[in-house]
Short mmCIF file of N, CA and C in Angstrom, two decimals:
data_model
loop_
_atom_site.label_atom_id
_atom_site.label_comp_id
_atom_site.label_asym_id
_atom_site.label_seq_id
_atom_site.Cartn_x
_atom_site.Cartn_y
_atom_site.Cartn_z
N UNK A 1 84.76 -3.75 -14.12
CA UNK A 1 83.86 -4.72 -13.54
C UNK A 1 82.42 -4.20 -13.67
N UNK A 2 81.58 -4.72 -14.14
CA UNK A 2 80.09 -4.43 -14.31
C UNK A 2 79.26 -5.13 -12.89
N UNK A 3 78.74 -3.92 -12.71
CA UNK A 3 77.59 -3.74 -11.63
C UNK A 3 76.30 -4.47 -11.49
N UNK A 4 75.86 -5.80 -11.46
CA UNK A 4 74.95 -5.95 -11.65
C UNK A 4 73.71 -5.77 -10.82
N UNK A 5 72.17 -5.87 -11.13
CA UNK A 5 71.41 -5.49 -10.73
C UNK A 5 70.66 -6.74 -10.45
N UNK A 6 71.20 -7.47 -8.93
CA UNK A 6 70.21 -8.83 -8.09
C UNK A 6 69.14 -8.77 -8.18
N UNK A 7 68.17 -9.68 -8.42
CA UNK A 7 66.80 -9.62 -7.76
C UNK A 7 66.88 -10.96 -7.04
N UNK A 8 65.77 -10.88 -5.76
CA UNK A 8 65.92 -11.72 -4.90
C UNK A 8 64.45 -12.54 -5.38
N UNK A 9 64.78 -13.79 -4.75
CA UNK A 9 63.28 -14.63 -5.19
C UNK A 9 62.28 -14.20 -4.12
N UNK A 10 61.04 -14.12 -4.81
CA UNK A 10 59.83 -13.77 -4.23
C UNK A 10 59.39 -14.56 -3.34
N UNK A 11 60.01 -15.97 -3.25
CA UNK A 11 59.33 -16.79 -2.43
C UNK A 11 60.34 -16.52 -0.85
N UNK A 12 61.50 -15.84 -0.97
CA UNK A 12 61.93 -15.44 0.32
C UNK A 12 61.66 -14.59 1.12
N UNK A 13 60.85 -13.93 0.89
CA UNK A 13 60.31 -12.98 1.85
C UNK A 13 61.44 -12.33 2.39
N UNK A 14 61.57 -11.96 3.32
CA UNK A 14 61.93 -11.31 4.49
C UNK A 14 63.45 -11.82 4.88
N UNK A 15 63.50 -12.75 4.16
CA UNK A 15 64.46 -14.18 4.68
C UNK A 15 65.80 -13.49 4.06
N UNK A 16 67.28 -14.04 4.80
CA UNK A 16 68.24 -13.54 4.45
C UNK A 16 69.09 -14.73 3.73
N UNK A 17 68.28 -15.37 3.48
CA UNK A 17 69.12 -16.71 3.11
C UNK A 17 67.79 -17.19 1.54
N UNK A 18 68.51 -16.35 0.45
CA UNK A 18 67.62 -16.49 -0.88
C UNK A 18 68.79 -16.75 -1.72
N UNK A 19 67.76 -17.05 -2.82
CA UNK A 19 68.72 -17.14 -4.18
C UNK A 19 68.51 -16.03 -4.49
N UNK A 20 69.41 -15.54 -5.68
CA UNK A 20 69.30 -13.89 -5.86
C UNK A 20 69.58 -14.52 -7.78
N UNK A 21 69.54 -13.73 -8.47
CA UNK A 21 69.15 -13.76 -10.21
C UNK A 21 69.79 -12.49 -10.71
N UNK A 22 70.82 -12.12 -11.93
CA UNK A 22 71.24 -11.52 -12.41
C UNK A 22 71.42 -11.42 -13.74
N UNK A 23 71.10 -10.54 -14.83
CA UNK A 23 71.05 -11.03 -16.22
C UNK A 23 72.97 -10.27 -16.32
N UNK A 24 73.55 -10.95 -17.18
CA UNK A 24 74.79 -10.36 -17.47
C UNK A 24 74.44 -9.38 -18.97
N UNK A 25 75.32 -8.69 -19.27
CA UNK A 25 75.28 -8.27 -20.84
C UNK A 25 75.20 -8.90 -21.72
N UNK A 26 75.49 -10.30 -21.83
CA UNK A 26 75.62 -10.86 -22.64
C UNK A 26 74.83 -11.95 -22.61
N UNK A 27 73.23 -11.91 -21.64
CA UNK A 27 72.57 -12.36 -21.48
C UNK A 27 72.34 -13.63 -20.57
N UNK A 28 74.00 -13.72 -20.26
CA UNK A 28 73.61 -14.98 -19.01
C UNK A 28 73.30 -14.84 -17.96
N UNK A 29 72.46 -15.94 -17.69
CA UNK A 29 71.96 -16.43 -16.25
C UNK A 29 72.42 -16.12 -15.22
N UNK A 30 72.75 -15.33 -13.93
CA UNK A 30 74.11 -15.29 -12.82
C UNK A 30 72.94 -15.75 -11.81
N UNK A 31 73.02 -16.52 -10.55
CA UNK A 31 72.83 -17.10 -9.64
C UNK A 31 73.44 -17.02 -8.37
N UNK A 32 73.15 -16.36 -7.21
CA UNK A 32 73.93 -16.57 -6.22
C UNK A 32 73.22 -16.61 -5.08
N UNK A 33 74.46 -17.16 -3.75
CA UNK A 33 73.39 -17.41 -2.47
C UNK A 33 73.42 -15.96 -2.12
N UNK A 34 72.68 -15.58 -1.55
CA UNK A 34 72.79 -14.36 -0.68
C UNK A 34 73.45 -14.57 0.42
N UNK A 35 73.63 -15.67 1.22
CA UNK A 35 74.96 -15.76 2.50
C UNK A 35 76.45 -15.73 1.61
N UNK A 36 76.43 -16.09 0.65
CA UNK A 36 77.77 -16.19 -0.08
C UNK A 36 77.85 -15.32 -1.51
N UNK A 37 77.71 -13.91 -1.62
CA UNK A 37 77.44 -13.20 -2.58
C UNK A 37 78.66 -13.22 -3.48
N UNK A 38 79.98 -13.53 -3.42
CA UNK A 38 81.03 -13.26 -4.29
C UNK A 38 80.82 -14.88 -5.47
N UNK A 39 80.25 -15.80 -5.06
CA UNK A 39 80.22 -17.13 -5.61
C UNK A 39 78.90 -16.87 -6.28
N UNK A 40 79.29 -16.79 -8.05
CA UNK A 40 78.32 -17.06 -8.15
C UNK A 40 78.74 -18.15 -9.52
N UNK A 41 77.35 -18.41 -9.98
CA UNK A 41 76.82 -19.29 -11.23
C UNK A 41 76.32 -19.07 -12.16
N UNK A 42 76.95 -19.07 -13.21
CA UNK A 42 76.57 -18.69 -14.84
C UNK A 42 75.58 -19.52 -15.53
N UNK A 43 74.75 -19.44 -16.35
CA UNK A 43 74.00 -20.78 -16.98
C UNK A 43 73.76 -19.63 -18.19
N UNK A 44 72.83 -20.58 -19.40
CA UNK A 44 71.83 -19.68 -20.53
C UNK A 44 71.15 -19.52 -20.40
N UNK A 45 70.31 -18.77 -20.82
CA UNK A 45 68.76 -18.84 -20.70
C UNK A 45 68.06 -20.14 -21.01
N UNK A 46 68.50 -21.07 -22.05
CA UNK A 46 68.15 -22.12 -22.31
C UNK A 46 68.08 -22.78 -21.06
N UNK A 47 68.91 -22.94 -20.41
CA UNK A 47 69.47 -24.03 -19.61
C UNK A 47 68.74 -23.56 -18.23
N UNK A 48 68.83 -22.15 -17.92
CA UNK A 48 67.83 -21.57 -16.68
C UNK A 48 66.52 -22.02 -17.00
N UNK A 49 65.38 -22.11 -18.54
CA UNK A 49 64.13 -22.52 -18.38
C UNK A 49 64.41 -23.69 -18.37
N UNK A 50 65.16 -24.48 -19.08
CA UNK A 50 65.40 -26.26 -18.81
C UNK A 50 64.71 -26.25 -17.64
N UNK A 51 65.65 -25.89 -16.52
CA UNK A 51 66.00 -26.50 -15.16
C UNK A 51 64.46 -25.72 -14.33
N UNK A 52 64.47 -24.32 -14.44
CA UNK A 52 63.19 -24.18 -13.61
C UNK A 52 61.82 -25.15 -14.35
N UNK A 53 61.75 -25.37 -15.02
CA UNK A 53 60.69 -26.50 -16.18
C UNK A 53 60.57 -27.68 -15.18
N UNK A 54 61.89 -28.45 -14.85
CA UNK A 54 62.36 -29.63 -14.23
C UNK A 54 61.36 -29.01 -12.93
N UNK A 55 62.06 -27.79 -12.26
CA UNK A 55 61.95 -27.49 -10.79
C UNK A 55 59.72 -27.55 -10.63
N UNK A 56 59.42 -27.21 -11.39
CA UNK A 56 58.13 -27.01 -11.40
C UNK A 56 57.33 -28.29 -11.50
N UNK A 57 58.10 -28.96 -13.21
CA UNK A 57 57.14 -30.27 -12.89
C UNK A 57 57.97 -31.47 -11.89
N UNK A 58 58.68 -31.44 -11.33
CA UNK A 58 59.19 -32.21 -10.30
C UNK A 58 59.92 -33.56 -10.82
N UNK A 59 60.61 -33.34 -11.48
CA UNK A 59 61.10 -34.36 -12.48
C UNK A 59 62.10 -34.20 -12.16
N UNK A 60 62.84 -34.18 -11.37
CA UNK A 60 64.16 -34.52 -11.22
C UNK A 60 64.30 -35.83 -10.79
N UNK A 61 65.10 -36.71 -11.06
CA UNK A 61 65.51 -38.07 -10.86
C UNK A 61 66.29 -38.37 -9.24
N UNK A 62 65.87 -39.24 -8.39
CA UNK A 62 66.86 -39.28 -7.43
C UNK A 62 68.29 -39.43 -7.43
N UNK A 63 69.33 -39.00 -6.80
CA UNK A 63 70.12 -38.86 -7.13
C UNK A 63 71.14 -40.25 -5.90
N UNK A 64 72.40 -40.40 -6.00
CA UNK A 64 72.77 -41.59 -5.09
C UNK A 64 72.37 -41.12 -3.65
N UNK A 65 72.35 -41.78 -2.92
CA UNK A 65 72.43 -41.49 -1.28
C UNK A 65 73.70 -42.62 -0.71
#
């Protein structure tokens, strides 16, 4: 099992409830909550700038309610 090395987002401060970021060996994306550290989420790099791109210019579409 490989060890990876979290970084937590800068915008959490202090806070125990962040997203945390992991590069794998093989270069993917890993994602996890920090309340729920065993769950995490794979993506590409492609697909991680996609989506932070979206997150920045605010383009995400509403979704149903």
């Amino acid at each position: 099992m490989h060890i990876y090395q979290w970084r937590k987002s800068s915008y959490s401060g202090d806070a125990s409830n962040c997203v945390c970021l992991a590069v794998a060996p093989d270069g993917a994306i890993l994602l996890r909550d920090s309340k729920v550290p065993a769950a995490t989420v794979a993506t590409t790099r492609r697909a991680f700038r996609r989506f932070l791109g979206a997150v920045v210019a605010e383009s995400f579409e509403p979704g149903p309610t």
